[in-house]
Coordinates of C-alpha atoms in Angstrom, one line a residue:
X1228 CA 8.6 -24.8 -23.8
X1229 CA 8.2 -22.7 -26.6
X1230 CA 9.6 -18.7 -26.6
X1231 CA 9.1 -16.8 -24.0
X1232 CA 7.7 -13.5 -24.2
X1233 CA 9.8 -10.4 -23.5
X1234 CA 9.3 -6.8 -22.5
X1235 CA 12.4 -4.5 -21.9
X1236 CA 10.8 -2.8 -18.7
X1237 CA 13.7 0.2 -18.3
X1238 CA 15.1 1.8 -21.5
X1239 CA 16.4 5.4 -22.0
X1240 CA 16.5 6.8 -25.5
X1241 CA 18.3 9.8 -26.9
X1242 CA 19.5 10.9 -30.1
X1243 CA 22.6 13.6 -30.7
X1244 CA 20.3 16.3 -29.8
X1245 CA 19.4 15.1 -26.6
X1246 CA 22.7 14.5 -25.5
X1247 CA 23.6 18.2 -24.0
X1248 CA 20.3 18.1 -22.1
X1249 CA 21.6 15.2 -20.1
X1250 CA 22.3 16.1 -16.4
X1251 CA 24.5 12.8 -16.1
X1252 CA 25.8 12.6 -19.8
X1253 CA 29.7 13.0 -20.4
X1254 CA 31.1 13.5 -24.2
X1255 CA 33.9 10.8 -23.0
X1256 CA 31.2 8.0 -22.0
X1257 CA 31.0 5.7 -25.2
X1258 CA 27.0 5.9 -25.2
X1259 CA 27.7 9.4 -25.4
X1260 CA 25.9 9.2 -29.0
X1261 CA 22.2 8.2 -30.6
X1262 CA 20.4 5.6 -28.8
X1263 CA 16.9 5.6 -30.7
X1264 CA 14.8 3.3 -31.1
X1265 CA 15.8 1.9 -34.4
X1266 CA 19.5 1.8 -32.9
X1267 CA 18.0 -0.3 -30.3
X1268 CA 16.3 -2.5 -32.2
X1269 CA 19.3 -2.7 -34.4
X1270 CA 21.6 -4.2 -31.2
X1271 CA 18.8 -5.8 -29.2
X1272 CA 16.3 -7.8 -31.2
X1273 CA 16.9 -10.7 -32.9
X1274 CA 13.8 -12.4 -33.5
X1275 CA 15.5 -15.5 -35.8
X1276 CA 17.8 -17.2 -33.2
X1277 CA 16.8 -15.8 -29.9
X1278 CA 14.6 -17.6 -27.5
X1279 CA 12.4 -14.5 -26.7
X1280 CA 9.7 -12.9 -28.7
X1281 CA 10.2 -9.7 -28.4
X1282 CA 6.9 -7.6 -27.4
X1283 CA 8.2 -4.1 -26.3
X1284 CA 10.3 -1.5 -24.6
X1285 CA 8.9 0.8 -21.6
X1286 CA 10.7 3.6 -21.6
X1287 CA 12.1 5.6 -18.5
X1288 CA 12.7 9.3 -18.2
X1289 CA 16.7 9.8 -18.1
X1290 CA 17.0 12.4 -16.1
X1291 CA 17.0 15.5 -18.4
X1292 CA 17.8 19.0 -16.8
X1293 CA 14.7 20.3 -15.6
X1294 CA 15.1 23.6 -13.0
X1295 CA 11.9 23.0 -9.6
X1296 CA 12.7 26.5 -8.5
X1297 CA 11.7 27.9 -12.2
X1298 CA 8.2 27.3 -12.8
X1299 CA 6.6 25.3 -15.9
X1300 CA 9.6 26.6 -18.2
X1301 CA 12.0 24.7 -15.6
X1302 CA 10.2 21.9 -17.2
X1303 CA 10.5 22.6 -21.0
X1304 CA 13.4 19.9 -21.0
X1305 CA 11.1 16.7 -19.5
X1306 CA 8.0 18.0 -22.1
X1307 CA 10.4 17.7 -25.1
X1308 CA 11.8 14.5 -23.8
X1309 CA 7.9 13.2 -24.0
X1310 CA 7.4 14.8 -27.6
X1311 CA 10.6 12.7 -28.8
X1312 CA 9.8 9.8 -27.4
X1313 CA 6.9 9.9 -28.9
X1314 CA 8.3 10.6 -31.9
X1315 CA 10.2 7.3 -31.7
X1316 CA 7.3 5.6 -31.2
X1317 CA 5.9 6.3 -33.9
X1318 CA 9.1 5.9 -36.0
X1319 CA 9.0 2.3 -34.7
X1320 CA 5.7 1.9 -34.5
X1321 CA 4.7 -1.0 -31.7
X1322 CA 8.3 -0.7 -30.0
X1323 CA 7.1 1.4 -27.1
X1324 CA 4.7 0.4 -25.0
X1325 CA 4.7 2.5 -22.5
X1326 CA 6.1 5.7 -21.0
X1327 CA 7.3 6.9 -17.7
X1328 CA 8.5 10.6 -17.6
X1329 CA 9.5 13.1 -15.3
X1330 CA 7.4 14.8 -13.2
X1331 CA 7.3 17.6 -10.3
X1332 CA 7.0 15.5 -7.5
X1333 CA 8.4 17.3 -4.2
X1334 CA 6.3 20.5 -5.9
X1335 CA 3.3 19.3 -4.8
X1336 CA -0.2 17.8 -6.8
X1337 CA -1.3 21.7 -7.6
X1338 CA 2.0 22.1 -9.2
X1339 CA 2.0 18.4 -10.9
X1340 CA -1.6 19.0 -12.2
X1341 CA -0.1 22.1 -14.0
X1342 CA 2.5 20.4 -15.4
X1343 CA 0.8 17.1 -17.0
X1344 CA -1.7 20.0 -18.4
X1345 CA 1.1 21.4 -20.3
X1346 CA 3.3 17.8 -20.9
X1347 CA 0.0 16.3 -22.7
X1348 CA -0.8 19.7 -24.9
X1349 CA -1.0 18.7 -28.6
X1350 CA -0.5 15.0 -28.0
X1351 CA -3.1 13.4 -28.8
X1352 CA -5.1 11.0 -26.9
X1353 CA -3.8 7.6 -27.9
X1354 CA -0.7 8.8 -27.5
X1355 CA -1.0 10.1 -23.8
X1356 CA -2.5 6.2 -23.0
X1357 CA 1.1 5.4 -23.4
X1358 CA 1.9 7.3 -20.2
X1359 CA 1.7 4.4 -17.3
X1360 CA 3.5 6.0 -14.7
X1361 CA 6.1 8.8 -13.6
X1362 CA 9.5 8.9 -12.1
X1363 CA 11.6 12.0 -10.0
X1364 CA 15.0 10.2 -9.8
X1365 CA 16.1 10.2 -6.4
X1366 CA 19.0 8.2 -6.1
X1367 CA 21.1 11.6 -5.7
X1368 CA 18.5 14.0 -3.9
X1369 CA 19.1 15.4 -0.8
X1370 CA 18.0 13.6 2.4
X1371 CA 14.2 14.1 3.1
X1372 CA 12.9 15.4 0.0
X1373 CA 11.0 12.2 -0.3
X1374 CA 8.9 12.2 3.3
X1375 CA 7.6 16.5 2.6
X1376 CA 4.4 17.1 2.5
X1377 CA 4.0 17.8 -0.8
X1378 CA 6.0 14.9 -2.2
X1379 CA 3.8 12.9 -0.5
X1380 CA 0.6 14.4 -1.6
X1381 CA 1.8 14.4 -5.0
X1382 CA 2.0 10.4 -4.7
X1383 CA -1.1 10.2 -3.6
X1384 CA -2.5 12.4 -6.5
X1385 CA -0.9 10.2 -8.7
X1386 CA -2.2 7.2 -7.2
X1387 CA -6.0 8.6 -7.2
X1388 CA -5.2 8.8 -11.4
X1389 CA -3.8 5.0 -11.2
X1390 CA -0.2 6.3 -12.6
X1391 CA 3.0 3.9 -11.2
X1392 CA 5.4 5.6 -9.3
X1393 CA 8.8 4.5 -10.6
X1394 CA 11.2 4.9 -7.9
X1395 CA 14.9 5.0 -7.9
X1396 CA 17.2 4.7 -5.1
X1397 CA 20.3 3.8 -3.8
X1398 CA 21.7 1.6 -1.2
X1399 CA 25.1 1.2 -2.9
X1400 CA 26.2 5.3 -2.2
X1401 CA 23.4 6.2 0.1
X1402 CA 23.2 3.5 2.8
X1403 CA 19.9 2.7 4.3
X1404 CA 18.9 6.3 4.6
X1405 CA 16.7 6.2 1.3
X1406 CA 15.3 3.1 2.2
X1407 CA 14.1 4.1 5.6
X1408 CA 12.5 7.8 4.1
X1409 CA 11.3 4.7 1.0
X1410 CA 9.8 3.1 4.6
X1411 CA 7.8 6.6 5.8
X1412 CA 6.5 6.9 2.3
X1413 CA 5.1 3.3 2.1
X1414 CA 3.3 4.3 5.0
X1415 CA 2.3 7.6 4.6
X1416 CA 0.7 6.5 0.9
X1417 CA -1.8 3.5 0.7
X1418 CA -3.5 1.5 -2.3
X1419 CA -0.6 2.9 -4.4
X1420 CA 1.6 1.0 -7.2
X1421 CA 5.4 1.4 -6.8
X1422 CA 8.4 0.3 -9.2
X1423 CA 11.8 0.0 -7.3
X1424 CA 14.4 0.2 -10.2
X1425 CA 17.7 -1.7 -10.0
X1426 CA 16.9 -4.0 -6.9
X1427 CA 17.2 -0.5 -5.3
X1428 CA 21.2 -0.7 -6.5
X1429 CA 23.0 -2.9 -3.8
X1430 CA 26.9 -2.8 -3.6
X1431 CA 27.5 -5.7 -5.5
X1432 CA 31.3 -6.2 -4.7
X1433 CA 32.3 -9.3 -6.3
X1434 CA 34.5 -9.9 -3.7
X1435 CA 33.1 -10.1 0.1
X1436 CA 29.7 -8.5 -0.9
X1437 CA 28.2 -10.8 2.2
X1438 CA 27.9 -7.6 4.6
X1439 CA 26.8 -5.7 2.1
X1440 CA 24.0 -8.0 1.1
X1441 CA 22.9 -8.7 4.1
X1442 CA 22.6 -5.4 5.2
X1443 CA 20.6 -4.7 2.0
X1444 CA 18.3 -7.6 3.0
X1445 CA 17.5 -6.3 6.1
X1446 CA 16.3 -2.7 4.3
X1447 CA 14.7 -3.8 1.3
X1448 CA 12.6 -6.7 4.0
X1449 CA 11.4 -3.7 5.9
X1450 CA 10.2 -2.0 3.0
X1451 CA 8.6 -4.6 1.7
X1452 CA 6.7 -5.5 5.0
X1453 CA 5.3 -1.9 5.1
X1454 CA 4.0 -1.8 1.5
X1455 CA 2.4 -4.9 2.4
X1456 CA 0.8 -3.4 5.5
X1457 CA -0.8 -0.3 3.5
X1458 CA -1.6 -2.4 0.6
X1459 CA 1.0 -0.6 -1.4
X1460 CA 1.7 -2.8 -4.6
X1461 CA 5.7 -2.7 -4.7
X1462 CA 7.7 -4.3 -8.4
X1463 CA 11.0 -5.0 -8.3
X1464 CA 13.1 -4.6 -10.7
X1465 CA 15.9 -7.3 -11.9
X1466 CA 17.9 -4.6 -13.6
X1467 CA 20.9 -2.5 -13.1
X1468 CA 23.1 -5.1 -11.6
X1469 CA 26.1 -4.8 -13.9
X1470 CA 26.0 -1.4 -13.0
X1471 CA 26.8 -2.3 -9.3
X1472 CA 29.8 -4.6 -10.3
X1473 CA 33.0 -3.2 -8.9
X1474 CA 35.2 -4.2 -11.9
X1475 CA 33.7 -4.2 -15.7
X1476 CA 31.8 -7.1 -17.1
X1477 CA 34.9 -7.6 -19.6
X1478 CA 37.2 -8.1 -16.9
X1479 CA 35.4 -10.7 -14.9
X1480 CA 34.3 -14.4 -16.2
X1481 CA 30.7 -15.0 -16.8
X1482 CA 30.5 -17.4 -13.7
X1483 CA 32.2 -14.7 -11.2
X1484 CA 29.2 -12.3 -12.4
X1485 CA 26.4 -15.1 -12.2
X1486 CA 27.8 -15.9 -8.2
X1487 CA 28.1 -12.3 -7.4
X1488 CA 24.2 -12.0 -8.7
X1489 CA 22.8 -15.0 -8.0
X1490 CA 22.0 -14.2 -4.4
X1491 CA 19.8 -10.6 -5.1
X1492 CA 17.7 -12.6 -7.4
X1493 CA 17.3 -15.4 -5.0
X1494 CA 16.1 -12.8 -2.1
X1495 CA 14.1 -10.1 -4.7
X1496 CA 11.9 -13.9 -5.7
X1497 CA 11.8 -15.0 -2.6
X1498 CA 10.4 -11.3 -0.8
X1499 CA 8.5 -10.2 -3.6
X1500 CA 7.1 -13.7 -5.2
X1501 CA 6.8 -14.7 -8.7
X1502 CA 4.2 -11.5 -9.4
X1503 CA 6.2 -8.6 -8.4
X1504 CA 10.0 -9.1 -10.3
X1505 CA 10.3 -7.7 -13.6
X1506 CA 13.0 -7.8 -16.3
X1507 CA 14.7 -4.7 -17.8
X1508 CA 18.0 -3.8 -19.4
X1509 CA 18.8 -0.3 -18.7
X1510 CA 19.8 0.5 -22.0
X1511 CA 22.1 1.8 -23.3
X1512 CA 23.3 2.9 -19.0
X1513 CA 23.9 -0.7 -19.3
X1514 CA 26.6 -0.7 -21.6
X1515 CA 29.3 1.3 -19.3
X1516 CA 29.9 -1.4 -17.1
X1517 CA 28.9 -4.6 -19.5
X1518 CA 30.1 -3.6 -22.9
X1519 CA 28.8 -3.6 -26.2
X1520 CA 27.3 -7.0 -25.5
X1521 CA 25.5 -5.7 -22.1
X1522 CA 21.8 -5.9 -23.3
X1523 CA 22.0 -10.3 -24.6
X1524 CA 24.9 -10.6 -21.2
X1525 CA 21.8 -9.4 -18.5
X1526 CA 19.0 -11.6 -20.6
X1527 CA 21.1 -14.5 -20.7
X1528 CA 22.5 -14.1 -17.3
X1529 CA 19.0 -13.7 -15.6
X1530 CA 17.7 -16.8 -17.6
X1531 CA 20.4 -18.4 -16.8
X1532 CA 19.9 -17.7 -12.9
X1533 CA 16.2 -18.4 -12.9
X1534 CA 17.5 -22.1 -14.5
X1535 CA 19.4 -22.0 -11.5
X1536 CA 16.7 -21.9 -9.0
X1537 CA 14.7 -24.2 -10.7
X1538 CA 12.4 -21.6 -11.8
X1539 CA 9.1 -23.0 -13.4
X1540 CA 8.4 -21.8 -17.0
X1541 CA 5.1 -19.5 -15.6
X1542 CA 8.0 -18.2 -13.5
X1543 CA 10.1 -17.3 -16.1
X1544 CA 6.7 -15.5 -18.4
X1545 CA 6.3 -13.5 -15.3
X1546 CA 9.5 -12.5 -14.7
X1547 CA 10.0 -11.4 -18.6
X1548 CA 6.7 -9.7 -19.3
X1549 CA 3.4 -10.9 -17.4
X1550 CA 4.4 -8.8 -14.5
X1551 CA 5.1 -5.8 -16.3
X1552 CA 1.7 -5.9 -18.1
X1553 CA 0.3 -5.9 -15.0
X1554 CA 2.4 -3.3 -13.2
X1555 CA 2.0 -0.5 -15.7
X1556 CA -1.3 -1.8 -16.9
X1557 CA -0.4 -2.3 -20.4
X1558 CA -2.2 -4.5 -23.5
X1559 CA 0.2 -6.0 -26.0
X1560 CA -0.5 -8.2 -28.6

């Protein structure tokens, strides 16, 4: 076969600005510096000797520090986010392809109508059609926040104006909690497109992870089986893995990592089917727990898996880009 078509579906970009707006970032993380687009383009693509053509990033709000209990000026920090990444894309033009930011979802669709008003003022048109989607991280929310009224309504909004709703969770720190408020959600909400990042982050121990991975089967099933039921259309996500690792990438052989990862893949294809995975690096988060070398380590690694599992070549164009195209209803070249 010839090269296989790639989209990065989970990026996060920042430049030295950014940084202090970060409600995660540390000044002694070693990404704690510029990750722009021509940085990542810089590290990432290497059209020459790489089996992938390249075809674009999506990028994926990183959790700025926005203020719900402040109004729209609790939100100035997600609309400059948008203004810079567009800003990047226009530096490298045809890099990004699409956009998910942040949003006001537990606020409500009154709120979230306000708020996309003000987000899209003085952007112009072509550049709002970037916007596919939003995302209100959740992994570290309290409990509940995602079965209220309002953030329900507000996914419903959303869905009525065909945005994604990019959600992330966590079964590694969490437990089955979110997954079971993910469950009352899926139910409450029908006809509505759904992006679980990070296979949902299972506790990938590399030793004994069998508990834990079967316990993670049994939640993400049940979600799956209810998003079917309302004719939800739920992605998965093969990203986020290395994060999950319990010892850095560096310290571990490429074959422990490939065994410890094998089996999420195996179940995420097998429950979701060959047109709802999709590939992303969650760069530069990536890096912390992979290295330098993170971004080409999770491509190679997730080829190397789908060789595996005898994966056909359609397979493998779905899994890299066809399904993202489709998920956030994007038109590349």
């Amino acid at each position: 076969m010839g090269k296989i078509d790639l989209i990065d579906a989970h990026v996060h970009l920042y430049d030295e600005e950014s940084l202090s707006s970060l409600r995660w970032m540390d000044k002694s993380l070693p990404i704690s510096c510029e990750h722009t687009t021509t940085k990542y383009r810089a590290q990432n693509w290497n059209q020459g000797s790489s089996p992938f053509n390249f075809k674009g990033v999506i990028y994926i709000e990183s959790d700025v520090k926005t203020d719900l209990s402040c109004g729209l000026e609790g939100f100035t920090p997600a609309v400059r986010e948008l203004k810079f990444v567009i800003e990047q894309s226009i530096k490298e033009e045809g890099l990004i392809i699409a956009i998910i930011p942040w949003a006001p979802v537990p606020l409500g669709p009154q709120t979230l109508e306000l708020y996309l008003n003000k987000l899209f003022e003085d952007i112009n048109p072509q550049q709002i059609s970037l916007v596919k989607g939003f995302r209100f991280l959740l992994q570290d929310k309290p409990d509940g926040i995602m079965v209220s009224r309002k953030f329900i309504e507000s996914i419903k909004w959303l869905a009525s104006k065909n945005f994604v709703f990019e959600l992330g969770i966590d079964f590694h720190r969490r437990g089955d909690g979110q997954y079971r408020e993910v469950g009352v959600l899926f139910e409450s909400v029908k006809d509505a497109a759904f992006v679980i990042d990070h296979f949902g982050k299972p506790n990938l121990a590399v030793d004994g992870f069998s508990d834990n991975f079967n316990a993670w089967k049994r939640s993400m099933k049940n979600i799956h089986e209810i998003a079917l039921k309302n004719n939800n259309a739920v992605y998965l996500k093969l990203s986020g893995l290395l994060s999950e690792l319990d010892k850095h990438a560096e310290n571990l052989s490429y074959e422990e990592i490939v065994q410890s990862a094998t089996p999420y893949f195996e179940y995420a294809l097998q429950t979701f089917g060959l047109s709802r995975v999709i590939w992303g690096s969650d760069w530069p988060v990536c890096k912390l727990n992979g290295g330098e070398r993170a971004f080409p380590l999770w491509r190679d690694l997730t080829m190397d898996i789908l060789n595996s599992l005898e994966a056909s070549d359609d397979l493998k164009q779905r899994v890299f880009s066809l399904n993202a195209v489709e998920a956030y209803n994007i038109h590349v070249s």
